[in-house]
Amino acid sequence: MLNFVRLRYLWFAISLLVIVPGLIFLLMPGGGLRVGIDFAGGNLWEFVIPNPTRPVTSDEVRRLFEQAGIEASPPQVARPDEQGRVIVTVRTPEVQTQDPRKQQVVNALTQAYPGATLSRFESVGETVSRESTRQAIFAVLLASLAILGYLTFAFRKAPHPFRYGACAIIAMLHDVILVLGVAAMLGYFIGLEVDALFLTALLTVISFSVHDTIVVFDRIRENLKLRRSSESFEEIVNLSIVQTLTRSINTQLTTLLTLLALLLFGGETIRHFVLILTIGLLSGTYSSIFNAAQLLVVWENGWTEDWRRIWRRAQPPTQVTA
């Protein structure tokens, strides 16, 4: 039988290798999350350019904004759709509807690309963005506390029920940090922005992560009832992971195939949303199998004693001399 638990520190090390680069991008100067207007406030401009006679470049669109005295983030230029239309999306600091610079930008773009129209102009004020940020943090914290309380209650008949909730939360935080780190990297390289859709994806990732972890934990609880006196807790956890492995892979694989189809053919507007979901799904599957249940074993053994056991196993057997 596969022994996943025996290699638990290898799985923890792999998690660190994936998380640390994201943390570097989150904390380094010039890095961090690229916050959209939902959280930072400002304007979203969307232009539709029908059948442009020459390529639409983000540099030229940005220059038109700068000539009007508006600092714009790098414009996103979508590929032409079936009707040959090109959609250009630009985010800027807040500009009032009556501000003459708005019309100046529209006129300049129409002159550069005949037929271009401003199809969307959304504004989010500073107060609204602060409220959105506060509610987003509150939503994640509330979800974490609710999950911790629910799991502690659901596993109340198992030994140390709080550990199940705490380990699920740690595994969930692993997924959240990984997704935030990847979002920071994608924001740095391709301009991915954190907006309301990103928050929706993040909360969905949390549910993915906990959902699969509960399946493994539930099997551990059932196997503990049938535990023989010769079986250690580590063996029970490994047996439970093996028994649920096929189910976990099959369930997540079907979801992954759906997300990949949406990622390839779902269109530009939901591409980043689906990308975050896909990354979160992969992370959640990994953490439920290789982190959450393994943490239970470390907690049961005690951190110091767990390291001693790993060290003793790694030592070569003592030679017996005649």
PDB file of N, CA, C and O in Angstrom, residues 185-254:
ATOM      1  N   MET A 185       1.854  37.222  -8.805  1.00  0.00           N
ATOM      2  CA  MET A 185       2.774  36.950  -9.922  1.00  0.00           C
ATOM      3  C   MET A 185       2.096  37.245 -11.267  1.00  0.00           C
ATOM      4  O   MET A 185       2.693  37.866 -12.154  1.00  0.00           O
ATOM      5  N   LEU A 186       0.848  36.812 -11.404  1.00  0.00           N
ATOM      6  CA  LEU A 186       0.131  37.068 -12.654  1.00  0.00           C
ATOM      7  C   LEU A 186      -0.136  38.560 -12.840  1.00  0.00           C
ATOM      8  O   LEU A 186      -0.126  39.066 -13.965  1.00  0.00           O
ATOM      9  N   GLY A 187      -0.393  39.265 -11.725  1.00  0.00           N
ATOM     10  CA  GLY A 187      -0.581  40.717 -11.814  1.00  0.00           C
ATOM     11  C   GLY A 187       0.686  41.403 -12.283  1.00  0.00           C
ATOM     12  O   GLY A 187       0.645  42.373 -13.047  1.00  0.00           O
ATOM     13  N   TYR A 188       1.817  40.890 -11.845  1.00  0.00           N
ATOM     14  CA  TYR A 188       3.113  41.484 -12.225  1.00  0.00           C
ATOM     15  C   TYR A 188       3.419  41.241 -13.703  1.00  0.00           C
ATOM     16  O   TYR A 188       3.909  42.127 -14.402  1.00  0.00           O
ATOM     17  N   PHE A 189       3.104  40.019 -14.181  1.00  0.00           N
ATOM     18  CA  PHE A 189       3.508  39.658 -15.540  1.00  0.00           C
ATOM     19  C   PHE A 189       2.431  39.928 -16.592  1.00  0.00           C
ATOM     20  O   PHE A 189       2.745  40.321 -17.714  1.00  0.00           O
ATOM     21  N   ILE A 190       1.164  39.671 -16.269  1.00  0.00           N
ATOM     22  CA  ILE A 190       0.131  39.830 -17.316  1.00  0.00           C
ATOM     23  C   ILE A 190      -0.960  40.823 -16.914  1.00  0.00           C
ATOM     24  O   ILE A 190      -1.959  40.961 -17.604  1.00  0.00           O
ATOM     25  N   GLY A 191      -0.791  41.500 -15.774  1.00  0.00           N
ATOM     26  CA  GLY A 191      -1.742  42.532 -15.386  1.00  0.00           C
ATOM     27  C   GLY A 191      -3.032  42.027 -14.777  1.00  0.00           C
ATOM     28  O   GLY A 191      -4.046  42.732 -14.800  1.00  0.00           O
ATOM     29  N   LEU A 192      -3.036  40.811 -14.222  1.00  0.00           N
ATOM     30  CA  LEU A 192      -4.262  40.284 -13.592  1.00  0.00           C
ATOM     31  C   LEU A 192      -4.651  41.148 -12.394  1.00  0.00           C
ATOM     32  O   LEU A 192      -3.807  41.469 -11.558  1.00  0.00           O
ATOM     33  N   GLU A 193      -5.906  41.552 -12.338  1.00  0.00           N
ATOM     34  CA  GLU A 193      -6.368  42.429 -11.270  1.00  0.00           C
ATOM     35  C   GLU A 193      -7.258  41.686 -10.285  1.00  0.00           C
ATOM     36  O   GLU A 193      -8.003  40.772 -10.659  1.00  0.00           O
ATOM     37  N   VAL A 194      -7.165  42.095  -9.030  1.00  0.00           N
ATOM     38  CA  VAL A 194      -8.008  41.529  -7.974  1.00  0.00           C
ATOM     39  C   VAL A 194      -9.283  42.358  -7.903  1.00  0.00           C
ATOM     40  O   VAL A 194      -9.250  43.539  -7.533  1.00  0.00           O
ATOM     41  N   ASP A 195     -10.405  41.758  -8.268  1.00  0.00           N
ATOM     42  CA  ASP A 195     -11.675  42.475  -8.261  1.00  0.00           C
ATOM     43  C   ASP A 195     -12.735  41.611  -7.573  1.00  0.00           C
ATOM     44  O   ASP A 195     -12.418  40.624  -6.903  1.00  0.00           O
ATOM     45  N   ALA A 196     -13.996  41.984  -7.744  1.00  0.00           N
ATOM     46  CA  ALA A 196     -15.073  41.243  -7.078  1.00  0.00           C
ATOM     47  C   ALA A 196     -15.124  39.792  -7.570  1.00  0.00           C
ATOM     48  O   ALA A 196     -15.416  38.870  -6.796  1.00  0.00           O
ATOM     49  N   LEU A 197     -14.847  39.574  -8.855  1.00  0.00           N
ATOM     50  CA  LEU A 197     -14.842  38.204  -9.377  1.00  0.00           C
ATOM     51  C   LEU A 197     -13.723  37.382  -8.736  1.00  0.00           C
ATOM     52  O   LEU A 197     -13.893  36.186  -8.466  1.00  0.00           O
ATOM     53  N   PHE A 198     -12.592  38.024  -8.494  1.00  0.00           N
ATOM     54  CA  PHE A 198     -11.477  37.325  -7.842  1.00  0.00           C
ATOM     55  C   PHE A 198     -11.898  36.882  -6.437  1.00  0.00           C
ATOM     56  O   PHE A 198     -11.600  35.764  -6.007  1.00  0.00           O
ATOM     57  N   LEU A 199     -12.594  37.776  -5.720  1.00  0.00           N
ATOM     58  CA  LEU A 199     -13.058  37.419  -4.371  1.00  0.00           C
ATOM     59  C   LEU A 199     -14.017  36.236  -4.433  1.00  0.00           C
ATOM     60  O   LEU A 199     -13.965  35.319  -3.594  1.00  0.00           O
ATOM     61  N   THR A 200     -14.908  36.240  -5.429  1.00  0.00           N
ATOM     62  CA  THR A 200     -15.831  35.114  -5.608  1.00  0.00           C
ATOM     63  C   THR A 200     -15.053  33.816  -5.839  1.00  0.00           C
ATOM     64  O   THR A 200     -15.368  32.769  -5.260  1.00  0.00           O
ATOM     65  N   ALA A 201     -14.030  33.910  -6.687  1.00  0.00           N
ATOM     66  CA  ALA A 201     -13.212  32.721  -6.956  1.00  0.00           C
ATOM     67  C   ALA A 201     -12.504  32.255  -5.688  1.00  0.00           C
ATOM     68  O   ALA A 201     -12.424  31.048  -5.416  1.00  0.00           O
ATOM     69  N   LEU A 202     -12.007  33.205  -4.882  1.00  0.00           N
ATOM     70  CA  LEU A 202     -11.276  32.843  -3.672  1.00  0.00           C
ATOM     71  C   LEU A 202     -12.191  32.125  -2.669  1.00  0.00           C
ATOM     72  O   LEU A 202     -11.804  31.117  -2.059  1.00  0.00           O
ATOM     73  N   LEU A 203     -13.410  32.629  -2.508  1.00  0.00           N
ATOM     74  CA  LEU A 203     -14.346  31.972  -1.590  1.00  0.00           C
ATOM     75  C   LEU A 203     -14.738  30.589  -2.108  1.00  0.00           C
ATOM     76  O   LEU A 203     -14.934  29.648  -1.327  1.00  0.00           O
ATOM     77  N   THR A 204     -14.831  30.449  -3.433  1.00  0.00           N
ATOM     78  CA  THR A 204     -15.130  29.132  -4.000  1.00  0.00           C
ATOM     79  C   THR A 204     -13.973  28.169  -3.766  1.00  0.00           C
ATOM     80  O   THR A 204     -14.185  26.981  -3.476  1.00  0.00           O
ATOM     81  N   VAL A 205     -12.754  28.676  -3.875  1.00  0.00           N
ATOM     82  CA  VAL A 205     -11.574  27.851  -3.610  1.00  0.00           C
ATOM     83  C   VAL A 205     -11.588  27.347  -2.169  1.00  0.00           C
ATOM     84  O   VAL A 205     -11.253  26.183  -1.889  1.00  0.00           O
ATOM     85  N   ILE A 206     -11.997  28.207  -1.244  1.00  0.00           N
ATOM     86  CA  ILE A 206     -12.084  27.802   0.158  1.00  0.00           C
ATOM     87  C   ILE A 206     -13.037  26.615   0.312  1.00  0.00           C
ATOM     88  O   ILE A 206     -12.745  25.642   1.003  1.00  0.00           O
ATOM     89  N   SER A 207     -14.175  26.707  -0.377  1.00  0.00           N
ATOM     90  CA  SER A 207     -15.145  25.611  -0.266  1.00  0.00           C
ATOM     91  C   SER A 207     -14.610  24.337  -0.907  1.00  0.00           C
ATOM     92  O   SER A 207     -14.803  23.243  -0.386  1.00  0.00           O
ATOM     93  N   PHE A 208     -13.906  24.474  -2.050  1.00  0.00           N
ATOM     94  CA  PHE A 208     -13.282  23.313  -2.687  1.00  0.00           C
ATOM     95  C   PHE A 208     -12.339  22.626  -1.707  1.00  0.00           C
ATOM     96  O   PHE A 208     -12.357  21.410  -1.524  1.00  0.00           O
ATOM     97  N   SER A 209     -11.487  23.446  -1.102  1.00  0.00           N
ATOM     98  CA  SER A 209     -10.438  22.928  -0.224  1.00  0.00           C
ATOM     99  C   SER A 209     -11.043  22.163   0.948  1.00  0.00           C
ATOM    100  O   SER A 209     -10.660  21.024   1.233  1.00  0.00           O
ATOM    101  N   VAL A 210     -11.994  22.788   1.628  1.00  0.00           N
ATOM    102  CA  VAL A 210     -12.561  22.166   2.823  1.00  0.00           C
ATOM    103  C   VAL A 210     -13.397  20.945   2.467  1.00  0.00           C
ATOM    104  O   VAL A 210     -13.398  19.943   3.185  1.00  0.00           O
ATOM    105  N   HIS A 211     -14.085  21.024   1.333  1.00  0.00           N
ATOM    106  CA  HIS A 211     -14.947  19.919   0.914  1.00  0.00           C
ATOM    107  C   HIS A 211     -14.157  18.612   0.818  1.00  0.00           C
ATOM    108  O   HIS A 211     -14.544  17.577   1.354  1.00  0.00           O
ATOM    109  N   ASP A 212     -13.018  18.658   0.137  1.00  0.00           N
ATOM    110  CA  ASP A 212     -12.247  17.436  -0.045  1.00  0.00           C
ATOM    111  C   ASP A 212     -11.568  17.007   1.261  1.00  0.00           C
ATOM    112  O   ASP A 212     -11.414  15.815   1.527  1.00  0.00           O
ATOM    113  N   THR A 213     -11.173  17.981   2.069  1.00  0.00           N
ATOM    114  CA  THR A 213     -10.544  17.657   3.357  1.00  0.00           C
ATOM    115  C   THR A 213     -11.526  16.918   4.266  1.00  0.00           C
ATOM    116  O   THR A 213     -11.148  15.962   4.959  1.00  0.00           O
ATOM    117  N   ILE A 214     -12.780  17.326   4.258  1.00  0.00           N
ATOM    118  CA  ILE A 214     -13.784  16.685   5.104  1.00  0.00           C
ATOM    119  C   ILE A 214     -13.939  15.209   4.728  1.00  0.00           C
ATOM    120  O   ILE A 214     -14.122  14.341   5.594  1.00  0.00           O
ATOM    121  N   VAL A 215     -13.868  14.924   3.417  1.00  0.00           N
ATOM    122  CA  VAL A 215     -14.007  13.527   2.976  1.00  0.00           C
ATOM    123  C   VAL A 215     -12.908  12.662   3.597  1.00  0.00           C
ATOM    124  O   VAL A 215     -13.167  11.561   4.108  1.00  0.00           O
ATOM    125  N   VAL A 216     -11.668  13.163   3.572  1.00  0.00           N
ATOM    126  CA  VAL A 216     -10.553  12.406   4.141  1.00  0.00           C
ATOM    127  C   VAL A 216     -10.720  12.280   5.665  1.00  0.00           C
ATOM    128  O   VAL A 216     -10.557  11.203   6.249  1.00  0.00           O
ATOM    129  N   PHE A 217     -11.068  13.383   6.317  1.00  0.00           N
ATOM    130  CA  PHE A 217     -11.237  13.367   7.777  1.00  0.00           C
ATOM    131  C   PHE A 217     -12.354  12.410   8.203  1.00  0.00           C
ATOM    132  O   PHE A 217     -12.249  11.717   9.216  1.00  0.00           O
ATOM    133  N   ASP A 218     -13.412  12.404   7.413  1.00  0.00           N
ATOM    134  CA  ASP A 218     -14.534  11.532   7.766  1.00  0.00           C
ATOM    135  C   ASP A 218     -14.119  10.064   7.692  1.00  0.00           C
ATOM    136  O   ASP A 218     -14.509   9.243   8.533  1.00  0.00           O
ATOM    137  N   ARG A 219     -13.292   9.727   6.688  1.00  0.00           N
ATOM    138  CA  ARG A 219     -12.819   8.349   6.596  1.00  0.00           C
ATOM    139  C   ARG A 219     -11.883   8.016   7.771  1.00  0.00           C
ATOM    140  O   ARG A 219     -11.915   6.904   8.304  1.00  0.00           O
ATOM    141  N   ILE A 220     -11.080   8.978   8.205  1.00  0.00           N
ATOM    142  CA  ILE A 220     -10.222   8.750   9.381  1.00  0.00           C
ATOM    143  C   ILE A 220     -11.081   8.443  10.600  1.00  0.00           C
ATOM    144  O   ILE A 220     -10.812   7.515  11.370  1.00  0.00           O
ATOM    145  N   ARG A 221     -12.140   9.227  10.774  1.00  0.00           N
ATOM    146  CA  ARG A 221     -13.028   9.004  11.922  1.00  0.00           C
ATOM    147  C   ARG A 221     -13.643   7.610  11.880  1.00  0.00           C
ATOM    148  O   ARG A 221     -13.705   6.910  12.905  1.00  0.00           O
ATOM    149  N   GLU A 222     -14.091   7.187  10.709  1.00  0.00           N
ATOM    150  CA  GLU A 222     -14.710   5.863  10.602  1.00  0.00           C
ATOM    151  C   GLU A 222     -13.696   4.759  10.855  1.00  0.00           C
ATOM    152  O   GLU A 222     -13.996   3.747  11.510  1.00  0.00           O
ATOM    153  N   ASN A 223     -12.484   4.931  10.327  1.00  0.00           N
ATOM    154  CA  ASN A 223     -11.452   3.910  10.524  1.00  0.00           C
ATOM    155  C   ASN A 223     -10.976   3.843  11.965  1.00  0.00           C
ATOM    156  O   ASN A 223     -10.533   2.781  12.429  1.00  0.00           O
ATOM    157  N   LEU A 224     -11.052   4.982  12.672  1.00  0.00           N
ATOM    158  CA  LEU A 224     -10.649   4.969  14.091  1.00  0.00           C
ATOM    159  C   LEU A 224     -11.576   4.079  14.917  1.00  0.00           C
ATOM    160  O   LEU A 224     -11.166   3.462  15.898  1.00  0.00           O
ATOM    161  N   LYS A 225     -12.861   4.008  14.499  1.00  0.00           N
ATOM    162  CA  LYS A 225     -13.817   3.156  15.219  1.00  0.00           C
ATOM    163  C   LYS A 225     -13.472   1.678  15.045  1.00  0.00           C
ATOM    164  O   LYS A 225     -13.790   0.850  15.909  1.00  0.00           O
ATOM    165  N   LEU A 226     -12.859   1.348  13.885  1.00  0.00           N
ATOM    166  CA  LEU A 226     -12.520  -0.044  13.590  1.00  0.00           C
ATOM    167  C   LEU A 226     -11.057  -0.360  13.888  1.00  0.00           C
ATOM    168  O   LEU A 226     -10.543  -1.395  13.498  1.00  0.00           O
ATOM    169  N   ARG A 227     -10.396   0.564  14.564  1.00  0.00           N
ATOM    170  CA  ARG A 227      -8.952   0.468  14.764  1.00  0.00           C
ATOM    171  C   ARG A 227      -8.591  -0.743  15.616  1.00  0.00           C
ATOM    172  O   ARG A 227      -9.200  -0.997  16.661  1.00  0.00           O
ATOM    173  N   ARG A 228      -7.563  -1.479  15.138  1.00  0.00           N
ATOM    174  CA  ARG A 228      -7.031  -2.573  15.943  1.00  0.00           C
ATOM    175  C   ARG A 228      -5.961  -2.023  16.885  1.00  0.00           C
ATOM    176  O   ARG A 228      -5.352  -0.993  16.592  1.00  0.00           O
ATOM    177  N   SER A 229      -5.724  -2.726  17.957  1.00  0.00           N
ATOM    178  CA  SER A 229      -4.780  -2.226  18.964  1.00  0.00           C
ATOM    179  C   SER A 229      -3.355  -2.110  18.418  1.00  0.00           C
ATOM    180  O   SER A 229      -2.553  -1.303  18.897  1.00  0.00           O
ATOM    181  N   SER A 230      -3.056  -2.907  17.395  1.00  0.00           N
ATOM    182  CA  SER A 230      -1.698  -2.880  16.839  1.00  0.00           C
ATOM    183  C   SER A 230      -1.495  -1.733  15.836  1.00  0.00           C
ATOM    184  O   SER A 230      -0.379  -1.479  15.402  1.00  0.00           O
ATOM    185  N   GLU A 231      -2.572  -1.059  15.454  1.00  0.00           N
ATOM    186  CA  GLU A 231      -2.470  -0.016  14.438  1.00  0.00           C
ATOM    187  C   GLU A 231      -2.189   1.340  15.086  1.00  0.00           C
ATOM    188  O   GLU A 231      -2.849   1.721  16.066  1.00  0.00           O
ATOM    189  N   SER A 232      -1.247   2.054  14.504  1.00  0.00           N
ATOM    190  CA  SER A 232      -0.949   3.401  14.999  1.00  0.00           C
ATOM    191  C   SER A 232      -1.861   4.417  14.315  1.00  0.00           C
ATOM    192  O   SER A 232      -2.481   4.120  13.285  1.00  0.00           O
ATOM    193  N   PHE A 233      -1.917   5.619  14.890  1.00  0.00           N
ATOM    194  CA  PHE A 233      -2.729   6.684  14.284  1.00  0.00           C
ATOM    195  C   PHE A 233      -2.205   7.012  12.884  1.00  0.00           C
ATOM    196  O   PHE A 233      -2.979   7.283  11.961  1.00  0.00           O
ATOM    197  N   GLU A 234      -0.894   6.966  12.729  1.00  0.00           N
ATOM    198  CA  GLU A 234      -0.284   7.250  11.429  1.00  0.00           C
ATOM    199  C   GLU A 234      -0.757   6.261  10.372  1.00  0.00           C
ATOM    200  O   GLU A 234      -1.046   6.639   9.238  1.00  0.00           O
ATOM    201  N   GLU A 235      -0.839   4.986  10.743  1.00  0.00           N
ATOM    202  CA  GLU A 235      -1.304   3.962   9.799  1.00  0.00           C
ATOM    203  C   GLU A 235      -2.773   4.165   9.449  1.00  0.00           C
ATOM    204  O   GLU A 235      -3.190   3.943   8.306  1.00  0.00           O
ATOM    205  N   ILE A 236      -3.561   4.572  10.438  1.00  0.00           N
ATOM    206  CA  ILE A 236      -4.990   4.829  10.177  1.00  0.00           C
ATOM    207  C   ILE A 236      -5.154   5.978   9.187  1.00  0.00           C
ATOM    208  O   ILE A 236      -5.958   5.917   8.248  1.00  0.00           O
ATOM    209  N   VAL A 237      -4.373   7.043   9.395  1.00  0.00           N
ATOM    210  CA  VAL A 237      -4.476   8.206   8.499  1.00  0.00           C
ATOM    211  C   VAL A 237      -4.047   7.821   7.085  1.00  0.00           C
ATOM    212  O   VAL A 237      -4.701   8.191   6.098  1.00  0.00           O
ATOM    213  N   ASN A 238      -2.960   7.062   6.973  1.00  0.00           N
ATOM    214  CA  ASN A 238      -2.498   6.664   5.638  1.00  0.00           C
ATOM    215  C   ASN A 238      -3.532   5.784   4.942  1.00  0.00           C
ATOM    216  O   ASN A 238      -3.818   5.949   3.743  1.00  0.00           O
ATOM    217  N   LEU A 239      -4.107   4.845   5.693  1.00  0.00           N
ATOM    218  CA  LEU A 239      -5.143   3.984   5.130  1.00  0.00           C
ATOM    219  C   LEU A 239      -6.326   4.812   4.634  1.00  0.00           C
ATOM    220  O   LEU A 239      -6.868   4.569   3.540  1.00  0.00           O
ATOM    221  N   SER A 240      -6.711   5.812   5.385  1.00  0.00           N
ATOM    222  CA  SER A 240      -7.851   6.660   5.011  1.00  0.00           C
ATOM    223  C   SER A 240      -7.558   7.457   3.749  1.00  0.00           C
ATOM    224  O   SER A 240      -8.427   7.626   2.884  1.00  0.00           O
ATOM    225  N   ILE A 241      -6.336   7.975   3.632  1.00  0.00           N
ATOM    226  CA  ILE A 241      -5.957   8.720   2.419  1.00  0.00           C
ATOM    227  C   ILE A 241      -6.009   7.808   1.194  1.00  0.00           C
ATOM    228  O   ILE A 241      -6.544   8.186   0.141  1.00  0.00           O
ATOM    229  N   VAL A 242      -5.472   6.605   1.332  1.00  0.00           N
ATOM    230  CA  VAL A 242      -5.467   5.662   0.201  1.00  0.00           C
ATOM    231  C   VAL A 242      -6.894   5.301  -0.198  1.00  0.00           C
ATOM    232  O   VAL A 242      -7.230   5.232  -1.390  1.00  0.00           O
ATOM    233  N   GLN A 243      -7.761   5.090   0.795  1.00  0.00           N
ATOM    234  CA  GLN A 243      -9.142   4.690   0.500  1.00  0.00           C
ATOM    235  C   GLN A 243      -9.922   5.800  -0.209  1.00  0.00           C
ATOM    236  O   GLN A 243     -10.841   5.519  -0.975  1.00  0.00           O
ATOM    237  N   THR A 244      -9.591   7.043   0.076  1.00  0.00           N
ATOM    238  CA  THR A 244     -10.336   8.161  -0.543  1.00  0.00           C
ATOM    239  C   THR A 244      -9.620   8.749  -1.745  1.00  0.00           C
ATOM    240  O   THR A 244     -10.155   9.661  -2.386  1.00  0.00           O
ATOM    241  N   LEU A 245      -8.439   8.244  -2.055  1.00  0.00           N
ATOM    242  CA  LEU A 245      -7.628   8.858  -3.113  1.00  0.00           C
ATOM    243  C   LEU A 245      -8.330   8.810  -4.474  1.00  0.00           C
ATOM    244  O   LEU A 245      -8.410   9.823  -5.179  1.00  0.00           O
ATOM    245  N   THR A 246      -8.835   7.646  -4.842  1.00  0.00           N
ATOM    246  CA  THR A 246      -9.490   7.512  -6.145  1.00  0.00           C
ATOM    247  C   THR A 246     -10.697   8.424  -6.254  1.00  0.00           C
ATOM    248  O   THR A 246     -10.904   9.106  -7.270  1.00  0.00           O
ATOM    249  N   ARG A 247     -11.459   8.448  -5.169  1.00  0.00           N
ATOM    250  CA  ARG A 247     -12.649   9.304  -5.170  1.00  0.00           C
ATOM    251  C   ARG A 247     -12.254  10.782  -5.315  1.00  0.00           C
ATOM    252  O   ARG A 247     -12.862  11.543  -6.080  1.00  0.00           O
ATOM    253  N   SER A 248     -11.218  11.199  -4.593  1.00  0.00           N
ATOM    254  CA  SER A 248     -10.774  12.602  -4.651  1.00  0.00           C
ATOM    255  C   SER A 248     -10.303  12.958  -6.056  1.00  0.00           C
ATOM    256  O   SER A 248     -10.682  14.001  -6.610  1.00  0.00           O
ATOM    257  N   ILE A 249      -9.495  12.088  -6.649  1.00  0.00           N
ATOM    258  CA  ILE A 249      -8.954  12.379  -7.985  1.00  0.00           C
ATOM    259  C   ILE A 249     -10.076  12.431  -9.015  1.00  0.00           C
ATOM    260  O   ILE A 249     -10.136  13.346  -9.844  1.00  0.00           O
ATOM    261  N   ASN A 250     -10.976  11.454  -8.970  1.00  0.00           N
ATOM    262  CA  ASN A 250     -12.059  11.429  -9.954  1.00  0.00           C
ATOM    263  C   ASN A 250     -12.957  12.660  -9.839  1.00  0.00           C
ATOM    264  O   ASN A 250     -13.342  13.261 -10.850  1.00  0.00           O
ATOM    265  N   THR A 251     -13.304  13.026  -8.606  1.00  0.00           N
ATOM    266  CA  THR A 251     -14.188  14.183  -8.406  1.00  0.00           C
ATOM    267  C   THR A 251     -13.534  15.457  -8.897  1.00  0.00           C
ATOM    268  O   THR A 251     -14.141  16.259  -9.634  1.00  0.00           O
ATOM    269  N   GLN A 252     -12.293  15.673  -8.491  1.00  0.00           N
ATOM    270  CA  GLN A 252     -11.633  16.924  -8.855  1.00  0.00           C
ATOM    271  C   GLN A 252     -11.273  16.946 -10.330  1.00  0.00           C
ATOM    272  O   GLN A 252     -11.237  18.019 -10.945  1.00  0.00           O
ATOM    273  N   LEU A 253     -11.016  15.753 -10.916  1.00  0.00           N
ATOM    274  CA  LEU A 253     -10.648  15.717 -12.335  1.00  0.00           C
ATOM    275  C   LEU A 253     -11.820  16.147 -13.212  1.00  0.00           C
ATOM    276  O   LEU A 253     -11.632  16.883 -14.193  1.00  0.00           O
ATOM    277  N   THR A 254     -13.023  15.704 -12.872  1.00  0.00           N
ATOM    278  CA  THR A 254     -14.183  16.108 -13.673  1.00  0.00           C
ATOM    279  C   THR A 254     -14.391  17.620 -13.589  1.00  0.00           C
ATOM    280  O   THR A 254     -14.711  18.284 -14.579  1.00  0.00           O
TER     281      THR A 254
END
